[in-house]
PDB file of C-alpha atoms in Angstrom:
ATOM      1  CA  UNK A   1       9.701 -13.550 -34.379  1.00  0.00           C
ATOM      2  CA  UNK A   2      12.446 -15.519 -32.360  1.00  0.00           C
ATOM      3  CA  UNK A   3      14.593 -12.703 -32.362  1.00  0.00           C
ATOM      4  CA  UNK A   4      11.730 -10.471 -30.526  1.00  0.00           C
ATOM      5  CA  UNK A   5      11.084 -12.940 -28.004  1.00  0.00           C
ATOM      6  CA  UNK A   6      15.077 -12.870 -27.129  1.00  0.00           C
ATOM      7  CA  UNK A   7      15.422  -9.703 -27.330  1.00  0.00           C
ATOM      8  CA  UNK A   8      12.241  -9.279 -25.007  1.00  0.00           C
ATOM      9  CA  UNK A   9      13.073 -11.602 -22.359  1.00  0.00           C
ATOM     10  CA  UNK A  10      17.054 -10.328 -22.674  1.00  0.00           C
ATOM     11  CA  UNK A  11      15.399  -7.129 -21.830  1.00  0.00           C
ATOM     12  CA  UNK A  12      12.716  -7.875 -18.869  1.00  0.00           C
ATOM     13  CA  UNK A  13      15.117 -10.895 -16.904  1.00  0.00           C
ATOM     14  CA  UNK A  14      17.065  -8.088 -15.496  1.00  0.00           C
ATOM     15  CA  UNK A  15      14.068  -5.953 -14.110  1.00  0.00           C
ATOM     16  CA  UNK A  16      12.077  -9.112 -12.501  1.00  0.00           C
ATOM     17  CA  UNK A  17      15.360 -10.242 -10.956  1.00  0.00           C
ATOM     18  CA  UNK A  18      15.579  -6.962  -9.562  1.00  0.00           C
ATOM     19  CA  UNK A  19      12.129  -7.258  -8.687  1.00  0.00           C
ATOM     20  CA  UNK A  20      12.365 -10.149  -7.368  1.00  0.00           C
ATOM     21  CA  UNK A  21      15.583  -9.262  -4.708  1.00  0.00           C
ATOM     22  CA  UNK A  22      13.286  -6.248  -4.147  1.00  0.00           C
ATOM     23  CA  UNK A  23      10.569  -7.784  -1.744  1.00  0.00           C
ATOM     24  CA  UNK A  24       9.000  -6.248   1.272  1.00  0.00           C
ATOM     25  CA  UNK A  25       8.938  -8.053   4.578  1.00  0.00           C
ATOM     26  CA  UNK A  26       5.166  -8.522   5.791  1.00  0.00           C
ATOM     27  CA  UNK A  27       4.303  -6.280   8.321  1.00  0.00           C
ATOM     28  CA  UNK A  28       4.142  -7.183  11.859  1.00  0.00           C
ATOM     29  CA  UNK A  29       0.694  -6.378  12.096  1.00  0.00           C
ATOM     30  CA  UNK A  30       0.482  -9.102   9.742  1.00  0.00           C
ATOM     31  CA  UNK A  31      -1.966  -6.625   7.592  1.00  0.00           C
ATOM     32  CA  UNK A  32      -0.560  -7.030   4.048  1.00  0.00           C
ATOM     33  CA  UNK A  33      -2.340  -4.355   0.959  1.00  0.00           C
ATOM     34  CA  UNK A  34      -3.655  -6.177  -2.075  1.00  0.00           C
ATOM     35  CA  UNK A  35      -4.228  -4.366  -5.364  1.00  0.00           C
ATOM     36  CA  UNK A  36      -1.693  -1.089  -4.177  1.00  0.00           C
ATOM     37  CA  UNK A  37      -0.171   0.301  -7.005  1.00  0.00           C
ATOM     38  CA  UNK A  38      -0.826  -0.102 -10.968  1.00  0.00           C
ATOM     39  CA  UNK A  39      -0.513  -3.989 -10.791  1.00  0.00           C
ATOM     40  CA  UNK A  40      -3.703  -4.680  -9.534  1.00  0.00           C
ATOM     41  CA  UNK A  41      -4.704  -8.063  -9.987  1.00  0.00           C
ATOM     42  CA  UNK A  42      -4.179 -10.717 -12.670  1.00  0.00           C
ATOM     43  CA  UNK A  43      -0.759 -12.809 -13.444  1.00  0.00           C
ATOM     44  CA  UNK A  44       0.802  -9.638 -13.209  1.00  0.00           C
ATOM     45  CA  UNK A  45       0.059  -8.756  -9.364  1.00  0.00           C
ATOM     46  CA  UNK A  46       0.501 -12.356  -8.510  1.00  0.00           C
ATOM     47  CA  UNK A  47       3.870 -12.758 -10.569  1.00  0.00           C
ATOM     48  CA  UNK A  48       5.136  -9.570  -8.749  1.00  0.00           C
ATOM     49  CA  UNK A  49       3.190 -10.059  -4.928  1.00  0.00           C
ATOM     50  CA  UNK A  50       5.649  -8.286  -2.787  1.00  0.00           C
ATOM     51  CA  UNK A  51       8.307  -6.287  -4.932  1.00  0.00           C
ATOM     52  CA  UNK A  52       8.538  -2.881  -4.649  1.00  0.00           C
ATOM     53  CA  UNK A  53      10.273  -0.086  -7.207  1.00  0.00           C
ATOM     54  CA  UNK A  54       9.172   0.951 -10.520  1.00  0.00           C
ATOM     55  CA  UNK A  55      10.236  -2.204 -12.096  1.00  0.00           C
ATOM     56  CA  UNK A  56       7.810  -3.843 -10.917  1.00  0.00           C
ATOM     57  CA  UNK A  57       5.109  -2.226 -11.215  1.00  0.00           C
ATOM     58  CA  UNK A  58       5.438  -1.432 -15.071  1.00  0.00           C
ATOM     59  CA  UNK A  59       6.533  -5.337 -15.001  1.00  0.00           C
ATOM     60  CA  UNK A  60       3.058  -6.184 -13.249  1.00  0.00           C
ATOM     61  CA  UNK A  61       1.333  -3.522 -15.280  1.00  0.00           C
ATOM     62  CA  UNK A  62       2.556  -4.977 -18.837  1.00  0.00           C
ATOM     63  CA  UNK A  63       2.242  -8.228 -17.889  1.00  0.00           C
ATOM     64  CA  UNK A  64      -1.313  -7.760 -17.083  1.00  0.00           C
ATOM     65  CA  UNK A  65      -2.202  -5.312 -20.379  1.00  0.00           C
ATOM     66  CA  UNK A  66       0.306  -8.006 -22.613  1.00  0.00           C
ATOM     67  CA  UNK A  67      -2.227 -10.991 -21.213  1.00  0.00           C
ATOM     68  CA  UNK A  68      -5.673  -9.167 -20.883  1.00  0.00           C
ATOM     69  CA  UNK A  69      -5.946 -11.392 -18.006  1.00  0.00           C
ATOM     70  CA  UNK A  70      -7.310  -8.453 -15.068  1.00  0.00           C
ATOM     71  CA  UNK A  71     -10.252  -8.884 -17.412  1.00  0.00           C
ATOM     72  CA  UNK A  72     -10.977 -12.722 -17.488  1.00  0.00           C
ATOM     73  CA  UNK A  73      -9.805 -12.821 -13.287  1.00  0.00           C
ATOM     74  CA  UNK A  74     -12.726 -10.208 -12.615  1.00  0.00           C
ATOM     75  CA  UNK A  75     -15.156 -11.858 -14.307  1.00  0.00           C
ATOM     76  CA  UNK A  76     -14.080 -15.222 -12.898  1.00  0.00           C
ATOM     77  CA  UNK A  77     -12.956 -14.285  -9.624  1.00  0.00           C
ATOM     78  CA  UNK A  78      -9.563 -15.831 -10.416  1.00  0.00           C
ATOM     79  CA  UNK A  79      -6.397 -14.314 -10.276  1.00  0.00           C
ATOM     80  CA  UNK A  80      -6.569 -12.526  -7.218  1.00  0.00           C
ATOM     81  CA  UNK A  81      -9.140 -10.477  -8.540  1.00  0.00           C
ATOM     82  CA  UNK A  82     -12.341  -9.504  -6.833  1.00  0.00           C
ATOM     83  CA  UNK A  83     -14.862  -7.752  -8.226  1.00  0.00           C
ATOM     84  CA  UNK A  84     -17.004  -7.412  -5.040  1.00  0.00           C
ATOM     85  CA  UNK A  85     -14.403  -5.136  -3.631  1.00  0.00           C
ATOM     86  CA  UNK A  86     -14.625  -1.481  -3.351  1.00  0.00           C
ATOM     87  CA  UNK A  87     -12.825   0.221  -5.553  1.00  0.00           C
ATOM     88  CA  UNK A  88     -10.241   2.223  -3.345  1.00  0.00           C
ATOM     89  CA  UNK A  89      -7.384   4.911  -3.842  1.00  0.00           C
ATOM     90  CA  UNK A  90      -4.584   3.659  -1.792  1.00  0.00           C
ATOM     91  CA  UNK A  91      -2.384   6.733  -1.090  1.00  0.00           C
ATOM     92  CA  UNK A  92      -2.483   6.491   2.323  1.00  0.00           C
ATOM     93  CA  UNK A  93       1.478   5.526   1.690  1.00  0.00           C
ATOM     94  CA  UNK A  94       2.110   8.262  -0.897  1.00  0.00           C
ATOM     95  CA  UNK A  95       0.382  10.955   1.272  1.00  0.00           C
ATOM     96  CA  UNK A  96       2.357   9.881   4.666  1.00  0.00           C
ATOM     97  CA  UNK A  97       5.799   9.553   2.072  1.00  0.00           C
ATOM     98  CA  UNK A  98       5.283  13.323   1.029  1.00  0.00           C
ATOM     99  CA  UNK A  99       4.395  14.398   4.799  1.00  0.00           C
ATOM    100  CA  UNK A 100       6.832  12.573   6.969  1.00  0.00           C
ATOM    101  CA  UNK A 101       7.986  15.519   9.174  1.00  0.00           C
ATOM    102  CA  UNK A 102       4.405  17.279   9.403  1.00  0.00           C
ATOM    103  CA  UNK A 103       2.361  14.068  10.170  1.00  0.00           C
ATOM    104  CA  UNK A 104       5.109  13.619  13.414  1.00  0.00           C
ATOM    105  CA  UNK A 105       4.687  16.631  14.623  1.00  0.00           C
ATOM    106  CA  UNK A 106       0.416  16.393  14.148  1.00  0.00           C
ATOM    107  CA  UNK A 107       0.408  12.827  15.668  1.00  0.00           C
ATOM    108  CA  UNK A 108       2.154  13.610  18.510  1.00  0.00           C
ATOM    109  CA  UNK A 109      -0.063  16.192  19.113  1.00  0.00           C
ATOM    110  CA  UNK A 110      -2.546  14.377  18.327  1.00  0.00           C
ATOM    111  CA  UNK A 111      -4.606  17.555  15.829  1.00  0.00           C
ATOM    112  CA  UNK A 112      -2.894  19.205  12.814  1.00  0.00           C
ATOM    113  CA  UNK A 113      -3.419  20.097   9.022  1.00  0.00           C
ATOM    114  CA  UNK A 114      -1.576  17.056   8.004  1.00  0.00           C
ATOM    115  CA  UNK A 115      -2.979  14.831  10.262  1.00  0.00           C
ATOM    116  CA  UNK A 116      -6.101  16.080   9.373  1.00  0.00           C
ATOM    117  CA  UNK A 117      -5.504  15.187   5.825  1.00  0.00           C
ATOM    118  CA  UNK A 118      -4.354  11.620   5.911  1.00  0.00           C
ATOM    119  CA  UNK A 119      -7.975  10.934   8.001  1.00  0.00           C
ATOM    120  CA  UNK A 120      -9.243  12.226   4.503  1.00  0.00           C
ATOM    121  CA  UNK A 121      -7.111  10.197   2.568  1.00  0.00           C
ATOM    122  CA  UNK A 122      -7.889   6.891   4.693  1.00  0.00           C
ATOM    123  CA  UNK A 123     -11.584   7.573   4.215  1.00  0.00           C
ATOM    124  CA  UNK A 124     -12.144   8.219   8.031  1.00  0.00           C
ATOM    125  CA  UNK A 125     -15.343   9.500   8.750  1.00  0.00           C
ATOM    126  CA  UNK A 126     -16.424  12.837  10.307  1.00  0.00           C
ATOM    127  CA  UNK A 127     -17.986  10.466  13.819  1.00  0.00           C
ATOM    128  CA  UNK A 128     -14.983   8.849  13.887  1.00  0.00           C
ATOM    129  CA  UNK A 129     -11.927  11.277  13.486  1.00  0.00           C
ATOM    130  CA  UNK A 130     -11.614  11.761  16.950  1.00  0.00           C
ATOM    131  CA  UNK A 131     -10.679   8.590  18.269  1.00  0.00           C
ATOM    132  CA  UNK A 132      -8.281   8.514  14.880  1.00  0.00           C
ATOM    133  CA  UNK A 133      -6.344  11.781  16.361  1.00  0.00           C
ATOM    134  CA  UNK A 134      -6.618  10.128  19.599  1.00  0.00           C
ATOM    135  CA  UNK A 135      -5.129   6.827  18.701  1.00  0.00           C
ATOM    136  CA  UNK A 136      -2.327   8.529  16.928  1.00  0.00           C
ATOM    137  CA  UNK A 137      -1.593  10.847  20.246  1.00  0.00           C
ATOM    138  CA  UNK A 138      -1.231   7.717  22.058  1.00  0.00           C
ATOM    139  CA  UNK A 139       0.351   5.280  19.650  1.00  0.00           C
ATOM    140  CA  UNK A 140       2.881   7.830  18.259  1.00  0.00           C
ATOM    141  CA  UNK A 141       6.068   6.288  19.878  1.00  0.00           C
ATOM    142  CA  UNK A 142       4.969   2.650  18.635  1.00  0.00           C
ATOM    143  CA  UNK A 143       3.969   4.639  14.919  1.00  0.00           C
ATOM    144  CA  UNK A 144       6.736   6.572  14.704  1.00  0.00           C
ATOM    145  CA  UNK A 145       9.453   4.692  17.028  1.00  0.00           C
ATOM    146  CA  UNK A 146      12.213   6.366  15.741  1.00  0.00           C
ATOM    147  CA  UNK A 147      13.887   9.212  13.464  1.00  0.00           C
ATOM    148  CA  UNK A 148      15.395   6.239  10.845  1.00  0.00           C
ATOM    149  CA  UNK A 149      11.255   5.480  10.268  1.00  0.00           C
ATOM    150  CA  UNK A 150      10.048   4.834   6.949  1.00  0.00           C
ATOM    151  CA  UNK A 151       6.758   5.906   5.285  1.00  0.00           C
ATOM    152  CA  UNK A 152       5.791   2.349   4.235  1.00  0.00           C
ATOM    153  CA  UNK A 153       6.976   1.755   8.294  1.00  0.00           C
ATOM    154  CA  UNK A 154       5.157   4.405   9.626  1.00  0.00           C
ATOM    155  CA  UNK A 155       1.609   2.820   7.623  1.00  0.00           C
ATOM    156  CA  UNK A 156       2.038  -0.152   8.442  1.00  0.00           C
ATOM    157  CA  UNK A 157       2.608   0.682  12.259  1.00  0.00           C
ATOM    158  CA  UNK A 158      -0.665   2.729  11.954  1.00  0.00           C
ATOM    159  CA  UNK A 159      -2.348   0.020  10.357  1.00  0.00           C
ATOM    160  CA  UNK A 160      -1.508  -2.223  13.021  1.00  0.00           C
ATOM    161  CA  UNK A 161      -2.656   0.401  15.456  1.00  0.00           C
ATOM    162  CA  UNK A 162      -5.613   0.876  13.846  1.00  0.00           C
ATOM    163  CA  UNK A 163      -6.650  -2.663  13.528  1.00  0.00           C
ATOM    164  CA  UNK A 164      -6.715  -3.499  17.023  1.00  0.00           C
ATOM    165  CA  UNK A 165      -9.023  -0.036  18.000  1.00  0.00           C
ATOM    166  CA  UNK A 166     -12.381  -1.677  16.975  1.00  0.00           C
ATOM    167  CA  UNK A 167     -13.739   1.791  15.660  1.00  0.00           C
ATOM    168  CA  UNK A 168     -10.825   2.187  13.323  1.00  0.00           C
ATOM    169  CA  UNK A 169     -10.368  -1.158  12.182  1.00  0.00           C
ATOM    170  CA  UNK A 170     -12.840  -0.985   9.259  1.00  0.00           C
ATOM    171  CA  UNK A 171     -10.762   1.690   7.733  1.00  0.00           C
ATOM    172  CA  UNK A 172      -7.965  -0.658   6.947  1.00  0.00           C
ATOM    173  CA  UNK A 173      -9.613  -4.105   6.003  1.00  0.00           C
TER     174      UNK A 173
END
């Protein structure tokens, strides 16, 4: 039994130090996603708040199947976990990732197919896609300040955008 617990941990120290050197800045927006990505909540989300890569997430993601502990933190509240919140796919991020190039070109324009499907992907409603294209049009230098840009840049520099446009806001909190 010993010799499975060494091995283990000989085998996971690498991947959470990785993990760990692998952290995101917060965002200047100061808007910071909870529960993206398979960690969810539990020990495992908390353990791994912040780090990015595959590692992590299967780290997060075993750690919280190994404990059964996303379980006991919904029913308790603990953990991070919330069960009042709506359960929500996050690929906002994996949508703008794959799209990079088209969602430019549609935001600076300010219409477009792509554009058009990230409003479905961020839940934006029919009454208020509009002002989304709009904001987009008229933040697009702030969203997308330069050709070095990231995808997880780019969201959060909408986010921030659409925080501070009181019709939009809901959307991201």
């Amino acid at each position: 039994m010993r010799r499975i617990i060494t091995v283990g941990l000989l085998l996971v120290m690498p991947v959470m130090s990785s993990a760990a050197e692998a952290t995101t800045p917060n965002s200047p927006s100061g808007y910071r996603p909870t529960g993206d990505g398979v960690g969810g909540c539990g020990w495992g989300a908390l353990l791994f708040e912040g780090s990015t890569g595959v590692g992590a997430h299967v780290m997060a993601l075993s750690t919280n199947v190994s404990l059964s502990d996303a379980t006991f933190g919904l029913s308790s509240g603990t953990l991070g976990c919330d069960a009042h919140q709506p359960i929500r796919y996050k690929g906002g991020r994996v949508y703008i990732s794959g799209n990079m190039t088209q969602l430019a070109e549609d935001m600076s324009q300010g219409h477009g197919e792509a554009l058009a499907g990230l409003s479905d992907v961020l839940g934006i409603q029919a009454q208020d896609k509009a002002a989304f294209y709009t904001l987009t049009q008229q933040q697009f230098v702030k969203i997308y300040p330069d050709a070095k840009v990231t995808s997880d840049q780019v969201m959060d520099h909408l986010v921030a955008a659409m925080l501070a446009d009181p019709a939009l806001a809901k959307y991201v909190l």
